[in-house]
PDB file of C-alpha atoms in Angstrom:
ATOM      1  CA  UNK A  16     112.110  85.205 117.686  1.00 45.00           C
ATOM      2  CA  UNK A  17     113.012  85.429 114.042  1.00 40.00           C
ATOM      3  CA  UNK A  18     115.541  87.978 112.842  1.00 49.00           C
ATOM      4  CA  UNK A  19     113.337  89.377 110.113  1.00 44.00           C
ATOM      5  CA  UNK A  20     113.179  92.706 111.899  1.00 42.00           C
ATOM      6  CA  UNK A  21     116.891  93.327 111.557  1.00 38.00           C
ATOM      7  CA  UNK A  22     118.168  91.258 108.675  1.00 41.00           C
ATOM      8  CA  UNK A  23     116.152  91.455 105.514  1.00 36.00           C
ATOM      9  CA  UNK A  24     118.121  88.654 103.909  1.00 36.00           C
ATOM     10  CA  UNK A  25     116.951  86.253 106.616  1.00 43.00           C
ATOM     11  CA  UNK A  26     113.343  87.388 106.530  1.00 42.00           C
ATOM     12  CA  UNK A  27     112.128  85.137 103.676  1.00 48.00           C
ATOM     13  CA  UNK A  28     109.195  87.454 102.956  1.00 45.00           C
ATOM     14  CA  UNK A  29     106.082  85.815 101.553  1.00 73.00           C
ATOM     15  CA  UNK A  30     104.753  88.813  99.635  1.00 91.00           C
ATOM     16  CA  UNK A  31     106.168  91.627  97.538  1.00 94.00           C
ATOM     17  CA  UNK A  32     105.018  94.129 100.158  1.00 94.00           C
ATOM     18  CA  UNK A  33     106.946  92.170 102.816  1.00 92.00           C
ATOM     19  CA  UNK A  34     110.032  92.296 100.617  1.00 94.00           C
ATOM     20  CA  UNK A  35     109.808  96.062 100.103  1.00 95.00           C
ATOM     21  CA  UNK A  36     109.028  96.626 103.791  1.00 93.00           C
ATOM     22  CA  UNK A  37     112.124  94.740 104.945  1.00 89.00           C
ATOM     23  CA  UNK A  38     114.376  96.331 102.334  1.00 94.00           C
ATOM     24  CA  UNK A  39     113.435  99.820 103.510  1.00 94.00           C
ATOM     25  CA  UNK A  40     113.445  98.773 107.178  1.00 89.00           C
ATOM     26  CA  UNK A  41     116.957  97.396 106.846  1.00 86.00           C
ATOM     27  CA  UNK A  42     118.220 100.698 105.426  1.00 90.00           C
ATOM     28  CA  UNK A  43     116.677 102.625 108.328  1.00 88.00           C
ATOM     29  CA  UNK A  44     117.840 100.274 111.087  1.00 81.00           C
ATOM     30  CA  UNK A  45     121.434 100.284 109.888  1.00 77.00           C
ATOM     31  CA  UNK A  46     121.373 104.056 109.410  1.00 79.00           C
ATOM     32  CA  UNK A  47     121.939 103.822 105.664  1.00 87.00           C
ATOM     33  CA  UNK A  48     119.030 106.235 105.553  1.00 91.00           C
ATOM     34  CA  UNK A  49     119.417 108.521 108.542  1.00 86.00           C
ATOM     35  CA  UNK A  50     116.998 110.897 110.204  1.00 87.00           C
ATOM     36  CA  UNK A  51     115.441 113.270 107.683  1.00 90.00           C
ATOM     37  CA  UNK A  52     116.207 111.140 104.629  1.00 93.00           C
ATOM     38  CA  UNK A  53     113.501 111.611 102.003  1.00 94.00           C
ATOM     39  CA  UNK A  54     112.581 109.577  98.951  1.00 95.00           C
ATOM     40  CA  UNK A  55     109.715 109.639  96.487  1.00 95.00           C
ATOM     41  CA  UNK A  56     107.573 106.563  95.940  1.00 94.00           C
ATOM     42  CA  UNK A  57     108.738 106.393  92.338  1.00 94.00           C
ATOM     43  CA  UNK A  58     112.395 106.591  93.372  1.00 95.00           C
ATOM     44  CA  UNK A  59     111.922 103.770  95.857  1.00 95.00           C
ATOM     45  CA  UNK A  60     110.043 101.689  93.301  1.00 95.00           C
ATOM     46  CA  UNK A  61     112.833 102.082  90.753  1.00 96.00           C
ATOM     47  CA  UNK A  62     115.564 101.308  93.286  1.00 95.00           C
ATOM     48  CA  UNK A  63     113.797  98.153  94.470  1.00 95.00           C
ATOM     49  CA  UNK A  64     112.596  97.081  91.037  1.00 95.00           C
ATOM     50  CA  UNK A  65     108.895  97.049  91.880  1.00 96.00           C
ATOM     51  CA  UNK A  66     105.776  99.074  91.141  1.00 95.00           C
ATOM     52  CA  UNK A  67     104.632 101.944  93.353  1.00 93.00           C
ATOM     53  CA  UNK A  68     101.756  99.952  94.899  1.00 94.00           C
ATOM     54  CA  UNK A  69     103.846  97.649  97.164  1.00 95.00           C
ATOM     55  CA  UNK A  70     106.051 100.634  98.035  1.00 95.00           C
ATOM     56  CA  UNK A  71     103.015 102.625  99.144  1.00 94.00           C
ATOM     57  CA  UNK A  72     101.709  99.743 101.273  1.00 95.00           C
ATOM     58  CA  UNK A  73     105.136  99.153 102.819  1.00 95.00           C
ATOM     59  CA  UNK A  74     105.470 102.837 103.707  1.00 96.00           C
ATOM     60  CA  UNK A  75     102.100 102.757 105.450  1.00 94.00           C
ATOM     61  CA  UNK A  76     103.372  99.880 107.605  1.00 92.00           C
ATOM     62  CA  UNK A  77     106.614 101.709 108.359  1.00 93.00           C
ATOM     63  CA  UNK A  78     104.665 104.824 109.316  1.00 92.00           C
ATOM     64  CA  UNK A  79     102.562 102.703 111.663  1.00 88.00           C
ATOM     65  CA  UNK A  80     105.822 101.430 113.177  1.00 83.00           C
ATOM     66  CA  UNK A  81     106.834 105.022 113.876  1.00 83.00           C
ATOM     67  CA  UNK A  82     109.872 104.936 111.590  1.00 89.00           C
ATOM     68  CA  UNK A  83     108.794 107.164 108.700  1.00 93.00           C
ATOM     69  CA  UNK A  84     106.349 109.916 107.875  1.00 95.00           C
ATOM     70  CA  UNK A  85     104.461 109.476 104.626  1.00 95.00           C
ATOM     71  CA  UNK A  86     104.368 112.882 102.946  1.00 88.00           C
ATOM     72  CA  UNK A  87     101.837 113.455 100.126  1.00 83.00           C
ATOM     73  CA  UNK A  88     103.635 114.029  96.794  1.00 78.00           C
ATOM     74  CA  UNK A  89     106.978 113.697  98.589  1.00 77.00           C
ATOM     75  CA  UNK A  90     107.077 109.975  99.360  1.00 87.00           C
ATOM     76  CA  UNK A  91     108.482 109.406 102.813  1.00 95.00           C
ATOM     77  CA  UNK A  92     110.789 110.985 105.395  1.00 94.00           C
ATOM     78  CA  UNK A  93     112.734 109.024 108.022  1.00 93.00           C
ATOM     79  CA  UNK A  94     111.703 110.168 111.495  1.00 90.00           C
ATOM     80  CA  UNK A  95     114.154 110.920 114.312  1.00 87.00           C
ATOM     81  CA  UNK A  96     114.689 108.476 117.144  1.00 81.00           C
ATOM     82  CA  UNK A  97     112.478 109.284 120.116  1.00 79.00           C
ATOM     83  CA  UNK A  98     114.032 108.596 123.512  1.00 79.00           C
ATOM     84  CA  UNK A  99     110.574 108.410 125.084  1.00 82.00           C
ATOM     85  CA  UNK A 100     109.429 105.866 122.485  1.00 80.00           C
ATOM     86  CA  UNK A 101     112.557 103.769 123.001  1.00 81.00           C
ATOM     87  CA  UNK A 102     112.057 103.732 126.770  1.00 84.00           C
ATOM     88  CA  UNK A 103     108.417 102.691 126.394  1.00 87.00           C
ATOM     89  CA  UNK A 104     109.272  99.996 123.844  1.00 86.00           C
ATOM     90  CA  UNK A 105     111.957  98.591 126.137  1.00 87.00           C
ATOM     91  CA  UNK A 106     109.444  98.440 128.992  1.00 90.00           C
ATOM     92  CA  UNK A 107     107.239  96.263 126.807  1.00 91.00           C
ATOM     93  CA  UNK A 108     110.134  94.142 125.527  1.00 91.00           C
ATOM     94  CA  UNK A 109     111.416  93.584 129.054  1.00 93.00           C
ATOM     95  CA  UNK A 110     108.053  92.197 130.160  1.00 95.00           C
ATOM     96  CA  UNK A 111     107.725  90.016 127.069  1.00 95.00           C
ATOM     97  CA  UNK A 112     111.271  88.657 127.244  1.00 95.00           C
ATOM     98  CA  UNK A 113     110.928  88.059 130.981  1.00 96.00           C
ATOM     99  CA  UNK A 114     107.922  85.852 130.256  1.00 96.00           C
ATOM    100  CA  UNK A 115     109.873  84.123 127.482  1.00 96.00           C
ATOM    101  CA  UNK A 116     112.812  83.210 129.731  1.00 96.00           C
ATOM    102  CA  UNK A 117     110.448  81.955 132.425  1.00 97.00           C
ATOM    103  CA  UNK A 118     108.798  79.660 129.902  1.00 97.00           C
ATOM    104  CA  UNK A 119     112.146  78.540 128.492  1.00 96.00           C
ATOM    105  CA  UNK A 120     113.584  77.777 131.939  1.00 96.00           C
ATOM    106  CA  UNK A 121     110.499  75.744 132.833  1.00 96.00           C
ATOM    107  CA  UNK A 122     110.602  73.627 129.662  1.00 94.00           C
ATOM    108  CA  UNK A 123     113.547  71.406 130.599  1.00 89.00           C
ATOM    109  CA  UNK A 124     115.370  72.351 127.405  1.00 94.00           C
ATOM    110  CA  UNK A 125     117.261  69.743 125.431  1.00 94.00           C
ATOM    111  CA  UNK A 126     121.045  69.654 125.238  1.00 94.00           C
ATOM    112  CA  UNK A 127     120.912  70.975 121.668  1.00 94.00           C
ATOM    113  CA  UNK A 128     118.783  73.948 122.753  1.00 94.00           C
ATOM    114  CA  UNK A 129     121.149  74.748 125.601  1.00 95.00           C
ATOM    115  CA  UNK A 130     124.154  74.408 123.298  1.00 95.00           C
ATOM    116  CA  UNK A 131     122.626  77.058 121.033  1.00 93.00           C
ATOM    117  CA  UNK A 132     122.555  79.522 123.936  1.00 95.00           C
ATOM    118  CA  UNK A 133     125.998  78.439 125.114  1.00 96.00           C
ATOM    119  CA  UNK A 134     127.422  78.963 121.637  1.00 96.00           C
ATOM    120  CA  UNK A 135     126.101  82.517 121.360  1.00 96.00           C
ATOM    121  CA  UNK A 136     127.305  83.311 124.880  1.00 96.00           C
ATOM    122  CA  UNK A 137     130.756  82.029 123.990  1.00 96.00           C
ATOM    123  CA  UNK A 138     130.742  84.186 120.851  1.00 96.00           C
ATOM    124  CA  UNK A 139     130.009  87.219 123.025  1.00 95.00           C
ATOM    125  CA  UNK A 140     132.901  86.361 125.337  1.00 95.00           C
ATOM    126  CA  UNK A 141     135.309  86.001 122.413  1.00 96.00           C
ATOM    127  CA  UNK A 142     134.102  89.221 120.783  1.00 93.00           C
ATOM    128  CA  UNK A 143     134.390  91.101 124.077  1.00 92.00           C
ATOM    129  CA  UNK A 144     137.929  89.833 124.626  1.00 94.00           C
ATOM    130  CA  UNK A 145     138.969  90.947 121.133  1.00 93.00           C
ATOM    131  CA  UNK A 146     137.094  94.251 121.276  1.00 88.00           C
ATOM    132  CA  UNK A 147     134.986  93.361 118.228  1.00 89.00           C
ATOM    133  CA  UNK A 148     131.822  95.304 119.041  1.00 85.00           C
ATOM    134  CA  UNK A 149     130.040  94.353 115.819  1.00 83.00           C
ATOM    135  CA  UNK A 150     130.581  90.620 116.355  1.00 90.00           C
ATOM    136  CA  UNK A 151     129.509  91.029 119.971  1.00 91.00           C
ATOM    137  CA  UNK A 152     126.277  92.762 118.937  1.00 86.00           C
ATOM    138  CA  UNK A 153     125.468  90.026 116.417  1.00 88.00           C
ATOM    139  CA  UNK A 154     126.001  87.337 119.055  1.00 93.00           C
ATOM    140  CA  UNK A 155     123.888  89.313 121.529  1.00 91.00           C
ATOM    141  CA  UNK A 156     121.064  89.563 119.007  1.00 88.00           C
ATOM    142  CA  UNK A 157     121.278  85.826 118.272  1.00 92.00           C
ATOM    143  CA  UNK A 158     121.135  85.084 122.002  1.00 94.00           C
ATOM    144  CA  UNK A 159     117.953  87.105 122.537  1.00 92.00           C
ATOM    145  CA  UNK A 160     116.357  85.701 119.382  1.00 91.00           C
ATOM    146  CA  UNK A 161     117.053  82.179 120.619  1.00 94.00           C
ATOM    147  CA  UNK A 162     115.713  82.976 124.089  1.00 93.00           C
ATOM    148  CA  UNK A 163     112.324  84.068 122.822  1.00 95.00           C
ATOM    149  CA  UNK A 164     112.124  81.219 120.328  1.00 94.00           C
ATOM    150  CA  UNK A 165     112.911  78.652 123.039  1.00 96.00           C
ATOM    151  CA  UNK A 166     109.911  79.841 125.049  1.00 96.00           C
ATOM    152  CA  UNK A 167     107.892  77.565 122.775  1.00 95.00           C
ATOM    153  CA  UNK A 168     105.206  80.239 122.441  1.00 96.00           C
ATOM    154  CA  UNK A 169     104.685  81.200 118.796  1.00 94.00           C
ATOM    155  CA  UNK A 170     102.352  84.117 119.525  1.00 94.00           C
ATOM    156  CA  UNK A 171     104.801  85.578 122.025  1.00 95.00           C
ATOM    157  CA  UNK A 172     107.548  85.361 119.415  1.00 92.00           C
ATOM    158  CA  UNK A 173     105.412  87.232 116.882  1.00 88.00           C
ATOM    159  CA  UNK A 174     104.524  89.968 119.379  1.00 90.00           C
ATOM    160  CA  UNK A 175     108.183  90.510 120.290  1.00 90.00           C
ATOM    161  CA  UNK A 176     109.004  90.770 116.579  1.00 82.00           C
ATOM    162  CA  UNK A 177     106.585  93.682 116.277  1.00 77.00           C
ATOM    163  CA  UNK A 178     108.672  95.784 118.668  1.00 81.00           C
ATOM    164  CA  UNK A 179     112.161  94.460 117.985  1.00 79.00           C
ATOM    165  CA  UNK A 180     112.969  96.577 114.941  1.00 71.00           C
ATOM    166  CA  UNK A 181     112.196  99.912 116.572  1.00 72.00           C
ATOM    167  CA  UNK A 182     114.307  99.057 119.610  1.00 78.00           C
ATOM    168  CA  UNK A 183     117.151  97.800 117.427  1.00 76.00           C
ATOM    169  CA  UNK A 184     117.370 101.053 115.488  1.00 77.00           C
ATOM    170  CA  UNK A 185     118.534 102.967 118.565  1.00 74.00           C
ATOM    171  CA  UNK A 186     120.741 100.099 119.694  1.00 75.00           C
ATOM    172  CA  UNK A 187     122.530  99.795 116.361  1.00 74.00           C
ATOM    173  CA  UNK A 188     122.905 103.556 116.053  1.00 71.00           C
ATOM    174  CA  UNK A 189     124.603 103.720 119.458  1.00 72.00           C
ATOM    175  CA  UNK A 190     126.707 100.599 118.937  1.00 71.00           C
ATOM    176  CA  UNK A 191     130.022 102.342 118.305  1.00 65.00           C
ATOM    177  CA  UNK A 192     129.537 104.550 121.379  1.00 69.00           C
ATOM    178  CA  UNK A 193     129.301 101.731 123.918  1.00 71.00           C
ATOM    179  CA  UNK A 194     131.873 102.048 126.681  1.00 70.00           C
ATOM    180  CA  UNK A 195     132.171  98.342 127.469  1.00 81.00           C
ATOM    181  CA  UNK A 196     130.467  95.017 126.815  1.00 88.00           C
ATOM    182  CA  UNK A 197     131.925  93.298 129.879  1.00 91.00           C
ATOM    183  CA  UNK A 198     128.995  93.704 132.263  1.00 92.00           C
ATOM    184  CA  UNK A 199     126.444  92.700 129.648  1.00 92.00           C
ATOM    185  CA  UNK A 200     128.463  89.601 128.737  1.00 93.00           C
ATOM    186  CA  UNK A 201     128.551  88.543 132.395  1.00 95.00           C
ATOM    187  CA  UNK A 202     124.789  89.090 132.666  1.00 95.00           C
ATOM    188  CA  UNK A 203     124.157  86.784 129.702  1.00 95.00           C
ATOM    189  CA  UNK A 204     126.229  84.063 131.357  1.00 95.00           C
ATOM    190  CA  UNK A 205     124.220  84.473 134.568  1.00 96.00           C
ATOM    191  CA  UNK A 206     120.959  84.278 132.634  1.00 96.00           C
ATOM    192  CA  UNK A 207     122.095  81.165 130.796  1.00 96.00           C
ATOM    193  CA  UNK A 208     122.933  79.446 134.099  1.00 96.00           C
ATOM    194  CA  UNK A 209     119.454  80.153 135.481  1.00 96.00           C
ATOM    195  CA  UNK A 210     117.867  78.655 132.372  1.00 96.00           C
ATOM    196  CA  UNK A 211     120.193  75.640 132.426  1.00 95.00           C
ATOM    197  CA  UNK A 212     119.338  75.079 136.097  1.00 96.00           C
ATOM    198  CA  UNK A 213     115.625  75.191 135.275  1.00 96.00           C
ATOM    199  CA  UNK A 214     114.989  78.145 137.592  1.00 97.00           C
ATOM    200  CA  UNK A 215     112.231  80.313 136.013  1.00 97.00           C
ATOM    201  CA  UNK A 216     112.104  82.972 138.750  1.00 97.00           C
ATOM    202  CA  UNK A 217     115.867  83.477 138.779  1.00 97.00           C
ATOM    203  CA  UNK A 218     115.922  83.582 134.974  1.00 97.00           C
ATOM    204  CA  UNK A 219     113.244  86.269 134.969  1.00 97.00           C
ATOM    205  CA  UNK A 220     115.095  88.299 137.591  1.00 97.00           C
ATOM    206  CA  UNK A 221     118.351  88.075 135.621  1.00 96.00           C
ATOM    207  CA  UNK A 222     116.645  89.192 132.412  1.00 95.00           C
ATOM    208  CA  UNK A 223     114.883  92.118 134.071  1.00 95.00           C
ATOM    209  CA  UNK A 224     118.098  93.352 135.696  1.00 94.00           C
ATOM    210  CA  UNK A 225     119.938  93.014 132.385  1.00 93.00           C
ATOM    211  CA  UNK A 226     117.319  94.985 130.466  1.00 91.00           C
ATOM    212  CA  UNK A 227     116.948  97.640 133.163  1.00 91.00           C
ATOM    213  CA  UNK A 228     120.663  98.382 133.147  1.00 90.00           C
ATOM    214  CA  UNK A 229     120.777  98.230 129.353  1.00 85.00           C
ATOM    215  CA  UNK A 230     118.049 100.808 128.751  1.00 85.00           C
ATOM    216  CA  UNK A 231     119.538 103.098 131.414  1.00 87.00           C
ATOM    217  CA  UNK A 232     122.897 103.019 129.631  1.00 84.00           C
ATOM    218  CA  UNK A 233     121.244 103.512 126.240  1.00 80.00           C
ATOM    219  CA  UNK A 234     119.258 106.503 127.495  1.00 80.00           C
ATOM    220  CA  UNK A 235     122.416 108.054 128.936  1.00 83.00           C
ATOM    221  CA  UNK A 236     124.281 107.667 125.641  1.00 79.00           C
ATOM    222  CA  UNK A 237     121.359 109.032 123.643  1.00 77.00           C
ATOM    223  CA  UNK A 238     121.180 112.118 125.851  1.00 77.00           C
ATOM    224  CA  UNK A 239     124.930 112.673 125.586  1.00 77.00           C
ATOM    225  CA  UNK A 240     124.757 112.538 121.785  1.00 70.00           C
ATOM    226  CA  UNK A 241     121.351 114.167 121.345  1.00 69.00           C
ATOM    227  CA  UNK A 242     122.516 116.679 118.736  1.00 67.00           C
ATOM    228  CA  UNK A 243     124.265 114.082 116.607  1.00 57.00           C
ATOM    229  CA  UNK A 244     121.292 111.720 116.734  1.00 58.00           C
ATOM    230  CA  UNK A 245     118.737 114.485 116.075  1.00 58.00           C
ATOM    231  CA  UNK A 246     116.494 113.102 118.802  1.00 56.00           C
ATOM    232  CA  UNK A 247     112.844 114.061 118.847  1.00 57.00           C
TER     233      UNK A 247
END
C-alpha cells in the first residue's frame, strides 16, 4: 500500500486535481482543518496556487470520501468523524488486510522483504520503550503499508488505499489519547513471526485479532471524548 492517503509529500500526484486533493486531504487527516472548518473555492485556489476548477473536482472527490460537504456558494465544510463509519471501514480494512497477510505469508518472502517488516517492528519497539507515540504511529503505518504491498496484489493495494485515509483520520485524531502501545507492539511481532514462518492461516488470525482489539479500543476512546471530537 502506498502512503499517498496520509502523506501528500509522498503521493507523487500525476494530475493537478490529485495534487489539490492530497493537499486538502492532508490538512483534514492531521486535524489542521478540524470538524466544521469552512473554506470557499476561491480561498482554497489562492492558498494552493491553482484555479478553481481543480479545487472543485478535488472537493467532489473528498465529498465522495465522506470527509467534506460541498456547500453551494460556500465552498466546503469539514464533516465530523462518524463512529459508525469508522467501524464499518475497519470491518472492510480488516478483511482486506487479512487477505493481504495470507498472500504475503504464502509468497516465501525474500530476506530483504522480511527485513523491511523487521525494521518497522523494531522501530515500534524503540518508540514504545521511549514513549514516543508519534514515532510509534509512523512505524505502525509503515508496517501496515509494507504488509499490503508485500501481498503482491496491485489491485488489493489500490482498494485498501481507497479506505485508508478515512480510517487514519480517526486514528491520528486519537493518537495522543492512547493509553499504551505495548499490546499492539507485541501483536505486530506475533504477526511478523507468522509471516516469516510462512503460515498464512496463523498470519490471518493474528491480523484479525490485532484489528479487532484496535477498533474496540478506538471506539471506546471516541465515545469517551465524543464532545471534544464533535462526533456525528
